[in-house]
Every structure is written in C-alpha cells, then in structure tokens.
C-alpha cells in the first residue's frame, strides 16, 4: 500500500511538472476550466468513496465474526 501511494504521488508530481514546462513554452494542453472540472469530479468521487466505506463498516461489519462465543465469558480469538 505504501508503494502504491508513493507511485501515485510520484506520477502526480511528474504530470504537474510536465504541465508546468508546457505552460512555460506556451503550449496549452489543458485549460484552467478543464482542470477545475476534473478536480471537482475527483473530489466528488473521493467523497463518495469515503461515504461508501463508512456505510459499509457501519452496517455490514460483523464484530463477532472472528471470535469463538462458546469459550467462557470473554472473547477468545478463533484458532
């Protein structure tokens, strides 16, 4: 997971540097309007993902799934 996050950050930095160099040379690949819309789309997707994860763990998790309930009064991990 750490390597995946590092690769994503590295790729983002590379893309931003490339866009900066193209802007210096006057090449307009993306307009600010397109970047704003793309950023808003990513923000909506991120917020939706966070809400889905919260709902998943709030309603669909089984807290007793990994414990043996037949052993004593305390929760004992299954072996």
mmCIF file of N, CA and C in Angstrom:
data_model
loop_
_atom_site.group_PDB
_atom_site.id
_atom_site.type_symbol
_atom_site.label_atom_id
_atom_site.label_comp_id
_atom_site.label_asym_id
_atom_site.label_seq_id
_atom_site.Cartn_x
_atom_site.Cartn_y
_atom_site.Cartn_z
ATOM 1 N N UNK A 1 0.825 -1.186 0.000
ATOM 2 C CA UNK A 1 0.000 0.000 0.000
ATOM 3 C C UNK A 1 0.873 1.254 0.000
ATOM 4 N N UNK A 2 1.974 1.186 0.763
ATOM 5 C CA UNK A 2 2.873 2.336 0.825
ATOM 6 C C UNK A 2 3.511 2.599 -0.538
ATOM 7 N N UNK A 3 3.883 1.533 -1.243
ATOM 8 C CA UNK A 3 4.490 1.694 -2.567
ATOM 9 C C UNK A 3 3.475 2.232 -3.571
ATOM 10 N N UNK A 4 2.232 1.788 -3.472
ATOM 11 C CA UNK A 4 1.192 2.275 -4.369
ATOM 12 C C UNK A 4 0.938 3.761 -4.160
ATOM 13 N N UNK A 5 0.873 4.181 -2.928
ATOM 14 C CA UNK A 5 0.674 5.593 -2.623
ATOM 15 C C UNK A 5 1.868 6.422 -3.087
ATOM 16 N N UNK A 6 3.062 5.927 -2.875
ATOM 17 C CA UNK A 6 4.259 6.620 -3.333
ATOM 18 C C UNK A 6 4.304 6.730 -4.850
ATOM 19 N N UNK A 7 3.905 5.671 -5.538
ATOM 20 C CA UNK A 7 3.884 5.706 -7.005
ATOM 21 C C UNK A 7 2.847 6.710 -7.510
ATOM 22 N N UNK A 8 1.698 6.780 -6.852
ATOM 23 C CA UNK A 8 0.664 7.732 -7.258
ATOM 24 C C UNK A 8 1.132 9.172 -7.048
ATOM 25 N N UNK A 9 1.802 9.440 -5.939
ATOM 26 C CA UNK A 9 2.315 10.781 -5.673
ATOM 27 C C UNK A 9 3.412 11.136 -6.675
ATOM 28 N N UNK A 10 4.280 10.188 -6.967
ATOM 29 C CA UNK A 10 5.340 10.408 -7.944
ATOM 30 C C UNK A 10 4.767 10.697 -9.330
ATOM 31 N N UNK A 11 3.762 9.948 -9.731
ATOM 32 C CA UNK A 11 3.122 10.170 -11.023
ATOM 33 C C UNK A 11 2.438 11.531 -11.077
ATOM 34 N N UNK A 12 1.781 11.922 -10.005
ATOM 35 C CA UNK A 12 1.136 13.230 -9.945
ATOM 36 C C UNK A 12 2.161 14.352 -10.064
ATOM 37 N N UNK A 13 3.273 14.226 -9.365
ATOM 38 C CA UNK A 13 4.336 15.238 -9.457
ATOM 39 C C UNK A 13 4.903 15.320 -10.874
ATOM 40 N N UNK A 14 5.088 14.183 -11.520
ATOM 41 C CA UNK A 14 5.600 14.157 -12.881
ATOM 42 C C UNK A 14 4.631 14.831 -13.852
ATOM 43 N N UNK A 15 3.357 14.565 -13.700
ATOM 44 C CA UNK A 15 2.349 15.185 -14.570
ATOM 45 C C UNK A 15 2.303 16.690 -14.352
ATOM 46 N N UNK A 16 2.330 17.129 -13.096
ATOM 47 C CA UNK A 16 2.302 18.567 -12.819
ATOM 48 C C UNK A 16 3.550 19.265 -13.347
ATOM 49 N N UNK A 17 4.700 18.621 -13.228
ATOM 50 C CA UNK A 17 5.926 19.205 -13.764
ATOM 51 C C UNK A 17 5.859 19.306 -15.285
ATOM 52 N N UNK A 18 5.329 18.282 -15.930
ATOM 53 C CA UNK A 18 5.184 18.305 -17.383
ATOM 54 C C UNK A 18 4.244 19.416 -17.819
ATOM 55 N N UNK A 19 3.128 19.571 -17.125
ATOM 56 C CA UNK A 19 2.201 20.653 -17.453
ATOM 57 C C UNK A 19 2.840 22.020 -17.220
ATOM 58 N N UNK A 20 3.663 22.148 -16.177
ATOM 59 C CA UNK A 20 4.359 23.405 -15.913
ATOM 60 C C UNK A 20 5.345 23.748 -17.016
ATOM 61 N N UNK A 21 6.099 22.773 -17.477
ATOM 62 C CA UNK A 21 7.059 23.010 -18.559
ATOM 63 C C UNK A 21 6.328 23.374 -19.850
ATOM 64 N N UNK A 22 5.241 22.690 -20.129
ATOM 65 C CA UNK A 22 4.462 23.031 -21.323
ATOM 66 C C UNK A 22 3.881 24.437 -21.221
ATOM 67 N N UNK A 23 3.485 24.854 -20.037
ATOM 68 C CA UNK A 23 2.948 26.205 -19.839
ATOM 69 C C UNK A 23 4.043 27.254 -20.052
ATOM 70 N N UNK A 24 5.267 26.948 -19.612
ATOM 71 C CA UNK A 24 6.390 27.869 -19.817
ATOM 72 C C UNK A 24 6.624 28.094 -21.311
ATOM 73 N N UNK A 25 6.519 27.035 -22.102
ATOM 74 C CA UNK A 25 6.758 27.132 -23.532
ATOM 75 C C UNK A 25 5.526 27.612 -24.294
ATOM 76 N N UNK A 26 4.432 27.866 -23.604
ATOM 77 C CA UNK A 26 3.236 28.403 -24.248
ATOM 78 C C UNK A 26 2.339 27.365 -24.888
ATOM 79 N N UNK A 27 2.566 26.092 -24.585
ATOM 80 C CA UNK A 27 1.721 25.037 -25.125
ATOM 81 C C UNK A 27 0.575 24.817 -24.143
ATOM 82 N N UNK A 28 -0.654 24.981 -24.615
ATOM 83 C CA UNK A 28 -1.815 24.848 -23.743
ATOM 84 C C UNK A 28 -2.491 23.504 -23.996
ATOM 85 N N UNK A 29 -2.141 22.528 -23.187
ATOM 86 C CA UNK A 29 -2.741 21.201 -23.305
ATOM 87 C C UNK A 29 -4.083 21.188 -22.592
ATOM 88 N N UNK A 30 -4.124 21.761 -21.407
ATOM 89 C CA UNK A 30 -5.339 21.815 -20.596
ATOM 90 C C UNK A 30 -5.631 23.259 -20.230
ATOM 91 N N UNK A 31 -6.906 23.585 -20.244
ATOM 92 C CA UNK A 31 -7.285 24.919 -19.782
ATOM 93 C C UNK A 31 -7.580 24.865 -18.291
ATOM 94 N N UNK A 32 -7.635 26.014 -17.667
ATOM 95 C CA UNK A 32 -7.923 26.042 -16.230
ATOM 96 C C UNK A 32 -9.345 25.557 -15.961
ATOM 97 N N UNK A 33 -10.250 25.788 -16.908
ATOM 98 C CA UNK A 33 -11.630 25.314 -16.751
ATOM 99 C C UNK A 33 -11.684 23.785 -16.732
ATOM 100 N N UNK A 34 -10.918 23.157 -17.604
ATOM 101 C CA UNK A 34 -10.872 21.693 -17.635
ATOM 102 C C UNK A 34 -10.253 21.145 -16.359
ATOM 103 N N UNK A 35 -9.191 21.774 -15.875
ATOM 104 C CA UNK A 35 -8.573 21.329 -14.621
ATOM 105 C C UNK A 35 -9.529 21.490 -13.453
ATOM 106 N N UNK A 36 -10.293 22.580 -13.422
ATOM 107 C CA UNK A 36 -11.260 22.806 -12.348
ATOM 108 C C UNK A 36 -12.353 21.742 -12.373
ATOM 109 N N UNK A 37 -12.853 21.444 -13.553
ATOM 110 C CA UNK A 37 -13.884 20.406 -13.662
ATOM 111 C C UNK A 37 -13.339 19.035 -13.283
ATOM 112 N N UNK A 38 -12.113 18.738 -13.691
ATOM 113 C CA UNK A 38 -11.501 17.456 -13.330
ATOM 114 C C UNK A 38 -11.302 17.354 -11.821
ATOM 115 N N UNK A 39 -10.836 18.433 -11.213
ATOM 116 C CA UNK A 39 -10.660 18.440 -9.763
ATOM 117 C C UNK A 39 -11.968 18.267 -9.026
ATOM 118 N N UNK A 40 -13.020 18.914 -9.503
ATOM 119 C CA UNK A 40 -14.333 18.762 -8.875
ATOM 120 C C UNK A 40 -14.843 17.327 -9.016
ATOM 121 N N UNK A 41 -14.609 16.728 -10.171
ATOM 122 C CA UNK A 41 -15.020 15.340 -10.380
ATOM 123 C C UNK A 41 -14.277 14.401 -9.432
ATOM 124 N N UNK A 42 -12.972 14.605 -9.281
ATOM 125 C CA UNK A 42 -12.196 13.773 -8.352
ATOM 126 C C UNK A 42 -12.641 13.977 -6.911
ATOM 127 N N UNK A 43 -12.996 15.202 -6.551
ATOM 128 C CA UNK A 43 -13.469 15.473 -5.196
ATOM 129 C C UNK A 43 -14.793 14.757 -4.930
ATOM 130 N N UNK A 44 -15.691 14.761 -5.901
ATOM 131 C CA UNK A 44 -16.968 14.053 -5.747
ATOM 132 C C UNK A 44 -16.731 12.551 -5.627
ATOM 133 N N UNK A 45 -15.845 12.006 -6.443
ATOM 134 C CA UNK A 45 -15.537 10.574 -6.354
ATOM 135 C C UNK A 45 -14.905 10.206 -5.016
ATOM 136 N N UNK A 46 -14.004 11.044 -4.519
ATOM 137 C CA UNK A 46 -13.367 10.773 -3.227
ATOM 138 C C UNK A 46 -14.387 10.831 -2.091
ATOM 139 N N UNK A 47 -15.265 11.828 -2.111
ATOM 140 C CA UNK A 47 -16.280 11.942 -1.073
ATOM 141 C C UNK A 47 -17.240 10.754 -1.114
ATOM 142 N N UNK A 48 -17.613 10.331 -2.307
ATOM 143 C CA UNK A 48 -18.495 9.170 -2.442
ATOM 144 C C UNK A 48 -17.823 7.909 -1.925
ATOM 145 N N UNK A 49 -16.549 7.743 -2.216
ATOM 146 C CA UNK A 49 -15.815 6.578 -1.727
ATOM 147 C C UNK A 49 -15.754 6.562 -0.203
ATOM 148 N N UNK A 50 -15.487 7.714 0.399
ATOM 149 C CA UNK A 50 -15.430 7.796 1.863
ATOM 150 C C UNK A 50 -16.782 7.458 2.468
ATOM 151 N N UNK A 51 -17.863 7.985 1.905
ATOM 152 C CA UNK A 51 -19.198 7.697 2.424
ATOM 153 C C UNK A 51 -19.516 6.216 2.283
ATOM 154 N N UNK A 52 -19.177 5.613 1.147
ATOM 155 C CA UNK A 52 -19.441 4.182 0.962
ATOM 156 C C UNK A 52 -18.655 3.325 1.947
ATOM 157 N N UNK A 53 -17.417 3.687 2.226
ATOM 158 C CA UNK A 53 -16.618 2.931 3.202
ATOM 159 C C UNK A 53 -17.218 3.057 4.596
ATOM 160 N N UNK A 54 -17.634 4.255 4.975
ATOM 161 C CA UNK A 54 -18.247 4.458 6.290
ATOM 162 C C UNK A 54 -19.538 3.660 6.414
ATOM 163 N N UNK A 55 -20.380 3.698 5.380
ATOM 164 C CA UNK A 55 -21.637 2.951 5.412
ATOM 165 C C UNK A 55 -21.368 1.460 5.455
ATOM 166 N N UNK A 56 -20.385 0.997 4.703
ATOM 167 C CA UNK A 56 -20.061 -0.433 4.688
ATOM 168 C C UNK A 56 -19.680 -0.928 6.090
ATOM 169 N N UNK A 57 -18.770 -0.209 6.752
ATOM 170 C CA UNK A 57 -18.329 -0.657 8.064
ATOM 171 C C UNK A 57 -19.370 -0.397 9.142
ATOM 172 N N UNK A 58 -20.264 0.554 8.937
ATOM 173 C CA UNK A 58 -21.298 0.822 9.932
ATOM 174 C C UNK A 58 -22.411 -0.217 9.887
ATOM 175 N N UNK A 59 -22.784 -0.680 8.704
ATOM 176 C CA UNK A 59 -23.941 -1.555 8.588
ATOM 177 C C UNK A 59 -23.632 -2.997 8.212
ATOM 178 N N UNK A 60 -22.493 -3.260 7.607
ATOM 179 C CA UNK A 60 -22.241 -4.604 7.109
ATOM 180 C C UNK A 60 -21.101 -5.336 7.804
ATOM 181 N N UNK A 61 -20.541 -4.774 8.847
ATOM 182 C CA UNK A 61 -19.473 -5.483 9.549
ATOM 183 C C UNK A 61 -20.082 -6.415 10.587
ATOM 184 N N UNK A 62 -19.412 -7.522 10.810
ATOM 185 C CA UNK A 62 -19.848 -8.479 11.830
ATOM 186 C C UNK A 62 -18.788 -8.498 12.920
ATOM 187 N N UNK A 63 -19.022 -7.827 14.035
ATOM 188 C CA UNK A 63 -17.980 -7.743 15.065
ATOM 189 C C UNK A 63 -17.645 -9.080 15.718
ATOM 190 N N UNK A 64 -18.573 -10.025 15.712
ATOM 191 C CA UNK A 64 -18.311 -11.310 16.359
ATOM 192 C C UNK A 64 -17.797 -12.360 15.374
ATOM 193 N N UNK A 65 -17.464 -11.978 14.180
ATOM 194 C CA UNK A 65 -17.082 -12.949 13.149
ATOM 195 C C UNK A 65 -15.782 -13.666 13.467
ATOM 196 N N UNK A 66 -14.847 -13.018 14.163
ATOM 197 C CA UNK A 66 -13.557 -13.642 14.398
ATOM 198 C C UNK A 66 -13.377 -14.210 15.787
ATOM 199 N N UNK A 67 -14.460 -14.380 16.541
ATOM 200 C CA UNK A 67 -14.337 -14.835 17.922
ATOM 201 C C UNK A 67 -15.186 -16.069 18.169
ATOM 202 N N UNK A 68 -14.679 -16.913 19.050
ATOM 203 C CA UNK A 68 -15.383 -18.128 19.441
ATOM 204 C C UNK A 68 -16.262 -17.795 20.638
ATOM 205 N N UNK A 69 -17.581 -17.834 20.469
ATOM 206 C CA UNK A 69 -18.504 -17.449 21.537
ATOM 207 C C UNK A 69 -18.792 -18.591 22.501
ATOM 208 N N UNK A 70 -18.312 -19.773 22.211
ATOM 209 C CA UNK A 70 -18.581 -20.926 23.068
ATOM 210 C C UNK A 70 -17.549 -21.091 24.172
ATOM 211 N N UNK A 71 -16.535 -20.250 24.227
ATOM 212 C CA UNK A 71 -15.440 -20.404 25.175
ATOM 213 C C UNK A 71 -15.507 -19.316 26.235
ATOM 214 N N UNK A 72 -16.033 -19.627 27.402
ATOM 215 C CA UNK A 72 -16.014 -18.699 28.529
ATOM 216 C C UNK A 72 -16.834 -17.437 28.307
ATOM 217 N N UNK A 73 -16.571 -16.464 29.185
ATOM 218 C CA UNK A 73 -17.319 -15.216 29.122
ATOM 219 C C UNK A 73 -16.561 -14.114 28.399
ATOM 220 N N UNK A 74 -15.304 -14.329 28.123
ATOM 221 C CA UNK A 74 -14.530 -13.346 27.374
ATOM 222 C C UNK A 74 -14.402 -13.762 25.919
ATOM 223 N N UNK A 75 -14.148 -12.810 25.092
ATOM 224 C CA UNK A 75 -13.984 -13.112 23.665
ATOM 225 C C UNK A 75 -12.615 -13.749 23.440
ATOM 226 N N UNK A 76 -12.634 -14.923 22.830
ATOM 227 C CA UNK A 76 -11.394 -15.634 22.508
ATOM 228 C C UNK A 76 -11.263 -15.729 20.996
ATOM 229 N N UNK A 77 -10.114 -15.354 20.452
ATOM 230 C CA UNK A 77 -9.927 -15.464 19.003
ATOM 231 C C UNK A 77 -10.035 -16.925 18.558
ATOM 232 N N UNK A 78 -10.574 -17.112 17.370
ATOM 233 C CA UNK A 78 -10.635 -18.472 16.823
ATOM 234 C C UNK A 78 -9.242 -18.913 16.436
ATOM 235 N N UNK A 79 -8.994 -20.183 16.556
ATOM 236 C CA UNK A 79 -7.677 -20.715 16.196
ATOM 237 C C UNK A 79 -7.728 -21.459 14.902
#
